[in-house]
Amino acid sequence: MNYMGGKKMKLTGEQQKKVESILSQMTLEEKIGQMNQESPSIVGGFDVPFSELIEMLTDGRLAQEEFERLMSTAKQDFHEEEIRAGLVGSVMGNDPRKANELQKIAVEETRLGIPLIIGFDVIHGLRSVFPIAIAEAGSFDDALFEETARMVAKESRAHGISWNFAPMIDVARDSRWGRVSEGPGEDTFLGSRFARAKIRGLQGDTSDTGNYVAACTKHYICYGACEGGRDYNTTSMSTSQLYNVYLPTFRAAMEEGAATVMAAFNDLNGVPCTVNEYLLRDVLKKELGLDGFVVSDANAIKECVIHGIAADDADAGVQAAIAGMDMDMGTHIYKDHLKAAVESGKVSMEVIDEAVRRILSVKVWLGLFEHPYVPEEVIEAYEKGIPAEHAALARKAAEESIVLLKNDGAVLPLDKSRRISLVGTLADSADEVTGAWAMGWKKEDCVTILDGFKNAGANVSYYPCGGPEGNLNEEELAAACKDGDVIVAIVGETTAMSGEASSKADITLPGRQREMLAKLIASGKPVVTVFMNGRPLALGWEAEHLPVMVEAWHLGIQMGNAVASVLYGEVAPSAKLSSSFPYVNGQCPLYYNHPSTGRPAGKSKFTSKYLDAPAEALFPFGYGLSYTTFAYSDLRVEEKKDCLEISVKIANTGERAGVEAAQLYMQDVTASLVRPVKELKGYKRVALEAGEEKEVSFVLAKKDMGFYDNAGNYRLEDGLFRICAGANSRDLLEEEITVRF
Ligand code: NOJ
């Protein structure tokens, strides 16, 4: 094995020797123990495994307070006996004292003293919750992606977590899928830059063991391509699509040294990823060069029986191990069946040794042998609250993730002297600011939108009126319309409406929120609509009827402060959409970089379009306004030996300062395979004072202008390319150039 040859994960000679020495002393049971991950089970009245509990918390079946109550009062089985017997390599959890307790058993009471690797779903923050990934990706700010991840790593280690089940880097083009919230959106290039930055942030600062964790990139692979946007559903695609669209985010993460990978639940072309030897061994480990280990998703090995690909649990375990699945999340199948499989010769000792070597290597790299415990003073510091700089970064990230979609009549920014009627149940709920897959936050750290307005010194009155759940209080509505000078309506989806197991066939505003908005507009008062949601919504009606639209997603603990500062113009909106927004449901899946068809949508009936809806997006990928305007000019493309040098001028033509995320696209006009109509190839955030103009330059390496064919070979084909630059994937300047490689 390559011994952590990735950029960030080099093991020293001493460390390699340590891994080999431990491995040579292990019994078969102890080796299989390392391949087994346990999660605490709640015993007694509430007999479900921790992983199920986490899912219930995520999908809204269990409220945060109820979860906390259960965790603090219910009797839990932490599998101490199995740990003591050396039968557990990893556990899940986020309680630092419990982590120390379990770690002590592993380190001091097992025969070989191998520490546990403690994993947890820290997707967009633990105590300090940052914006959901689909929102943060819209900042087009790699430095921010990295900075938030670095803080997440520190908080995780402070809570005993050394392994984050993040980043989620599934390219997702169908907004019916609830898990679009967890990832960086529809684009492969943006997703790859996001993946790299997250790995750097999580794993990069190894100067102290308290600073870094092992990343777990997921879900490998094509989970975001689940048919019909229905979670856990089947996927099927050509090799070229796999290699060009879904694999690059993982390739980027591996190049950046990602320590581990979680396999996806779905099958790809008929073989579940969990037992897919081609995907795990040939592609991930050999071609992409994963040095660390692969873990299954929760219960996934067992589910191979239900998939109908394994006869029983034992068979599923054999298939998974042979395919290269190194760790079993939560089924006990490895623990219960692998020994017999090795003894009967179904699974070779080399397979087991390889898996254990990978797992031990990550543990050694994490410094767990030398520093297995969270220092008591670190635990106590967090008990007093989160550091001020964490809240400050959460606020900055939230401000940078807000997208201004529409601002007719320049109602925004708001004047502070105006009386505000704040409307919508979502405006005053701490649960709703954090978004899907946020666990470990405390209510006292959360700033709701109502809190945010109050903190900003607004003259604000609050009228819940109604929300996604379907309620509509006409009296409150009438009062809201009567009282304020301006109405700020907060509408969207609850946290539980996106995330895992939250696919929807209808992604228009749920409940009676449209009716509520129609009534607010009918009042004649200016209405500012702020959307809180975890997925792109179908907003055709809203775009036609609402004068001002702000996409605020689920922005984390500082959401309220961020929304208030953007609406008041203290911060100018600068984010763009990381996913296209449709007019209507039926446009899903919708993405800007679709392959060219022979009959692109046009005036003629016989072109690729709908009779009853536009073919294009309502708000396309990369779209977002500010309080000023930007004009692009002078696109220049110059060919050099190994690259194209591209420059474009951007002028701030308005009266305020602003930041523009400028984007570079490319189209391979004629190729041996049908290519996308355009592909993102670069972006830069540019700060411009009012009236200022800057030239922005991009370097497009020729080696990055190719594509993979259906044999998985990378091809650079001479010919005509269209180079485009502009504010979003629709509004672009373009130049053509013939390139020879
Ligand atoms: C299921 C989810 O698919 C995955 O993202 C998560 O990390 C695991 N459960 C563990 O909670």
Coordinates of C-alpha atoms in Angstrom, one line a residue, residues 471-698:
N471 CA -51.9 27.1 8.7
L472 CA -53.1 30.6 7.8
N473 CA -54.3 33.1 10.4
E474 CA -56.4 35.7 8.6
E475 CA -56.6 38.1 11.6
E476 CA -52.8 38.2 12.0
L477 CA -52.5 38.7 8.2
A478 CA -54.9 41.7 8.3
A479 CA -53.0 43.2 11.2
A480 CA -49.6 42.7 9.4
C481 CA -51.0 44.4 6.3
K482 CA -52.4 47.3 8.3
D483 CA -49.5 48.0 10.7
G484 CA -46.1 48.2 8.9
D485 CA -44.7 50.5 6.3
V486 CA -43.0 47.4 4.7
I487 CA -43.9 43.8 4.9
V488 CA -41.1 41.2 5.2
A489 CA -42.5 37.8 4.5
I490 CA -40.5 34.7 5.5
V491 CA -41.6 31.7 3.5
G492 CA -40.3 28.3 2.4
E493 CA -39.8 24.9 3.7
T494 CA -39.1 23.5 7.2
T495 CA -35.8 21.9 7.9
A496 CA -37.5 18.5 7.9
M497 CA -38.7 19.0 4.3
S498 CA -35.2 18.6 2.9
G499 CA -32.3 16.4 3.9
E500 CA -32.3 12.6 4.0
A501 CA -35.5 10.7 3.2
S502 CA -37.1 14.0 2.2
S503 CA -37.7 13.8 -1.5
K504 CA -40.7 15.7 -2.8
A505 CA -42.7 15.4 -6.0
D506 CA -44.0 19.0 -5.5
I507 CA -41.3 21.6 -4.9
T508 CA -43.5 24.6 -5.0
L509 CA -44.1 26.6 -1.8
P510 CA -45.9 24.2 0.6
G511 CA -49.1 24.9 2.5
R512 CA -51.0 28.1 2.0
Q513 CA -47.9 30.3 1.6
R514 CA -48.8 31.4 -1.9
E515 CA -52.2 32.5 -0.8
M516 CA -50.6 34.3 2.1
L517 CA -48.2 36.1 -0.3
A518 CA -51.0 37.0 -2.6
K519 CA -52.9 38.6 0.3
L520 CA -49.9 40.5 1.4
I521 CA -49.3 42.0 -2.1
A522 CA -53.0 42.9 -2.3
S523 CA -52.5 45.2 0.7
G524 CA -50.6 47.6 -1.6
K525 CA -47.7 47.8 0.8
P526 CA -44.1 47.0 -0.4
V527 CA -43.5 43.3 0.2
V528 CA -40.0 41.8 0.6
T529 CA -40.1 38.0 0.4
V530 CA -37.3 36.0 2.0
F531 CA -37.1 32.3 1.2
M532 CA -35.9 29.7 3.7
N533 CA -35.5 26.3 2.1
G534 CA -33.1 23.4 1.7
R535 CA -33.6 22.9 -2.1
P536 CA -34.3 25.0 -5.1
L537 CA -38.0 25.6 -5.3
A538 CA -40.3 26.0 -8.3
L539 CA -41.0 29.7 -8.1
G540 CA -42.7 30.5 -11.4
W541 CA -45.7 32.1 -9.8
E542 CA -43.7 33.9 -7.2
A543 CA -41.3 35.4 -9.8
E544 CA -44.3 36.8 -11.7
H545 CA -46.1 38.3 -8.7
L546 CA -43.5 39.3 -6.1
P547 CA -41.5 42.4 -6.5
V548 CA -38.6 41.4 -4.2
M549 CA -37.2 37.9 -3.7
V550 CA -34.3 36.9 -1.5
E551 CA -33.0 33.3 -1.3
A552 CA -31.7 32.8 2.3
W553 CA -31.7 29.0 2.5
H554 CA -31.0 27.6 6.0
L555 CA -28.0 29.7 7.0
G556 CA -27.1 28.4 10.5
I557 CA -26.9 29.9 13.9
Q558 CA -26.3 33.5 12.8
M559 CA -29.1 33.4 10.1
G560 CA -31.2 36.2 11.7
N561 CA -28.3 38.7 12.0
A562 CA -27.1 37.9 8.4
V563 CA -30.6 38.4 6.9
A564 CA -31.1 41.7 8.8
S565 CA -27.7 43.0 7.7
V566 CA -28.3 42.2 4.1
L567 CA -31.8 43.6 4.0
Y568 CA -30.6 46.8 5.6
G569 CA -27.7 47.0 3.2
E570 CA -24.9 46.8 5.8
V571 CA -23.7 44.0 3.7
A572 CA -24.5 43.8 -0.1
P573 CA -25.7 40.5 -1.3
S574 CA -23.0 38.7 -3.3
A575 CA -24.0 35.0 -3.5
K576 CA -25.1 33.2 -6.7
L577 CA -27.2 30.1 -7.1
S578 CA -25.3 26.8 -7.0
S579 CA -28.4 25.1 -8.5
S580 CA -30.9 26.2 -11.1
F581 CA -34.4 27.1 -10.0
P582 CA -37.3 25.9 -12.2
Y583 CA -40.6 27.6 -13.0
V584 CA -42.6 24.4 -12.3
N585 CA -42.0 20.9 -10.9
G586 CA -42.1 19.1 -14.2
Q587 CA -38.8 20.7 -15.3
C588 CA -36.8 18.5 -12.9
P589 CA -34.1 17.4 -13.4
L590 CA -32.9 20.8 -14.5
Y591 CA -29.3 21.9 -14.9
Y592 CA -27.4 24.4 -17.1
N593 CA -24.8 22.1 -18.5
H594 CA -27.0 19.6 -20.3
P595 CA -25.6 17.9 -23.4
S596 CA -26.4 19.6 -26.7
T597 CA -29.4 18.1 -28.4
G598 CA -30.0 18.0 -32.2
R599 CA -33.0 20.2 -31.7
P600 CA -32.3 22.8 -29.0
A601 CA -35.4 24.6 -27.7
G602 CA -36.4 27.2 -30.2
K603 CA -39.4 28.8 -32.0
S604 CA -40.3 25.6 -33.9
K605 CA -42.7 23.2 -32.3
F606 CA -40.3 20.3 -33.1
T607 CA -37.6 21.3 -30.7
S608 CA -36.6 20.0 -27.3
K609 CA -39.1 21.9 -25.0
Y610 CA -42.4 21.7 -23.1
L611 CA -45.8 22.7 -24.4
D612 CA -46.7 24.1 -21.1
A613 CA -43.5 25.4 -19.5
P614 CA -40.2 27.0 -20.5
A615 CA -37.3 24.7 -21.2
E616 CA -34.8 27.0 -19.4
A617 CA -34.5 27.8 -15.7
L618 CA -36.3 30.6 -14.0
F619 CA -33.1 31.5 -12.2
P620 CA -30.2 29.8 -13.7
F621 CA -27.0 28.3 -12.1
G622 CA -24.7 31.1 -11.1
Y623 CA -27.4 33.8 -11.0
G624 CA -27.6 36.4 -8.2
L625 CA -28.0 40.2 -8.0
S626 CA -26.6 42.8 -5.7
Y627 CA -27.5 46.4 -4.7
T628 CA -25.4 47.6 -7.5
T629 CA -25.0 46.5 -11.2
F630 CA -22.0 45.0 -13.0
A631 CA -21.2 45.3 -16.7
Y632 CA -18.9 42.9 -18.5
S633 CA -16.8 43.9 -21.5
D634 CA -13.7 43.2 -23.5
L635 CA -13.5 39.4 -23.3
R636 CA -10.1 38.4 -24.6
V637 CA -8.8 34.9 -25.1
E638 CA -5.2 34.2 -25.9
E639 CA -3.6 30.9 -26.6
K640 CA -0.4 30.0 -24.8
K641 CA 1.5 26.7 -25.0
D642 CA -0.2 24.9 -22.2
C643 CA -3.2 27.1 -21.5
L644 CA -5.6 29.8 -22.6
E645 CA -5.2 33.1 -20.9
I646 CA -8.6 34.8 -20.6
S647 CA -9.4 38.3 -19.4
V648 CA -12.6 40.2 -19.1
K649 CA -13.4 43.7 -17.7
I650 CA -16.0 44.1 -15.0
A651 CA -17.3 47.6 -14.2
N652 CA -19.5 48.5 -11.2
T653 CA -22.1 50.6 -12.9
G654 CA -24.2 51.4 -9.9
E655 CA -23.9 53.6 -6.9
R656 CA -22.8 51.2 -4.2
A657 CA -19.8 49.0 -3.6
G658 CA -20.3 45.3 -4.3
V659 CA -18.7 41.9 -4.8
E660 CA -19.3 40.0 -8.0
A661 CA -18.6 36.3 -8.5
A662 CA -17.4 36.3 -12.1
Q663 CA -17.7 33.1 -14.0
L664 CA -15.8 31.4 -16.9
Y665 CA -17.5 28.8 -19.1
M666 CA -16.3 26.7 -22.0
Q667 CA -18.0 24.7 -24.7
D668 CA -16.3 22.1 -26.8
V669 CA -18.2 22.8 -30.0
T670 CA -17.4 19.6 -31.9
A671 CA -16.2 16.5 -30.3
S672 CA -16.4 12.7 -30.6
L673 CA -19.0 12.6 -27.9
V674 CA -21.9 15.0 -27.4
R675 CA -20.6 17.7 -25.0
P676 CA -22.5 20.0 -22.6
V677 CA -23.8 23.3 -24.0
K678 CA -21.4 24.9 -21.6
E679 CA -19.3 24.0 -18.6
L680 CA -18.0 26.1 -15.7
K681 CA -14.2 26.3 -15.8
G682 CA -13.4 29.1 -13.4
Y683 CA -14.7 31.7 -11.0
K684 CA -13.4 34.6 -9.0
R685 CA -15.0 36.9 -6.5
V686 CA -14.2 40.5 -7.4
A687 CA -14.8 43.5 -5.0
L688 CA -15.6 46.7 -6.8
E689 CA -16.3 50.2 -5.5
A690 CA -19.1 52.2 -7.2
G691 CA -17.8 53.3 -10.6
E692 CA -14.7 51.1 -10.4
E693 CA -13.6 48.8 -13.3
K694 CA -11.2 45.9 -13.0
E695 CA -9.8 43.4 -15.4
V696 CA -10.2 39.8 -14.2
S697 CA -8.1 37.1 -15.6
F698 CA -8.4 33.3 -15.7

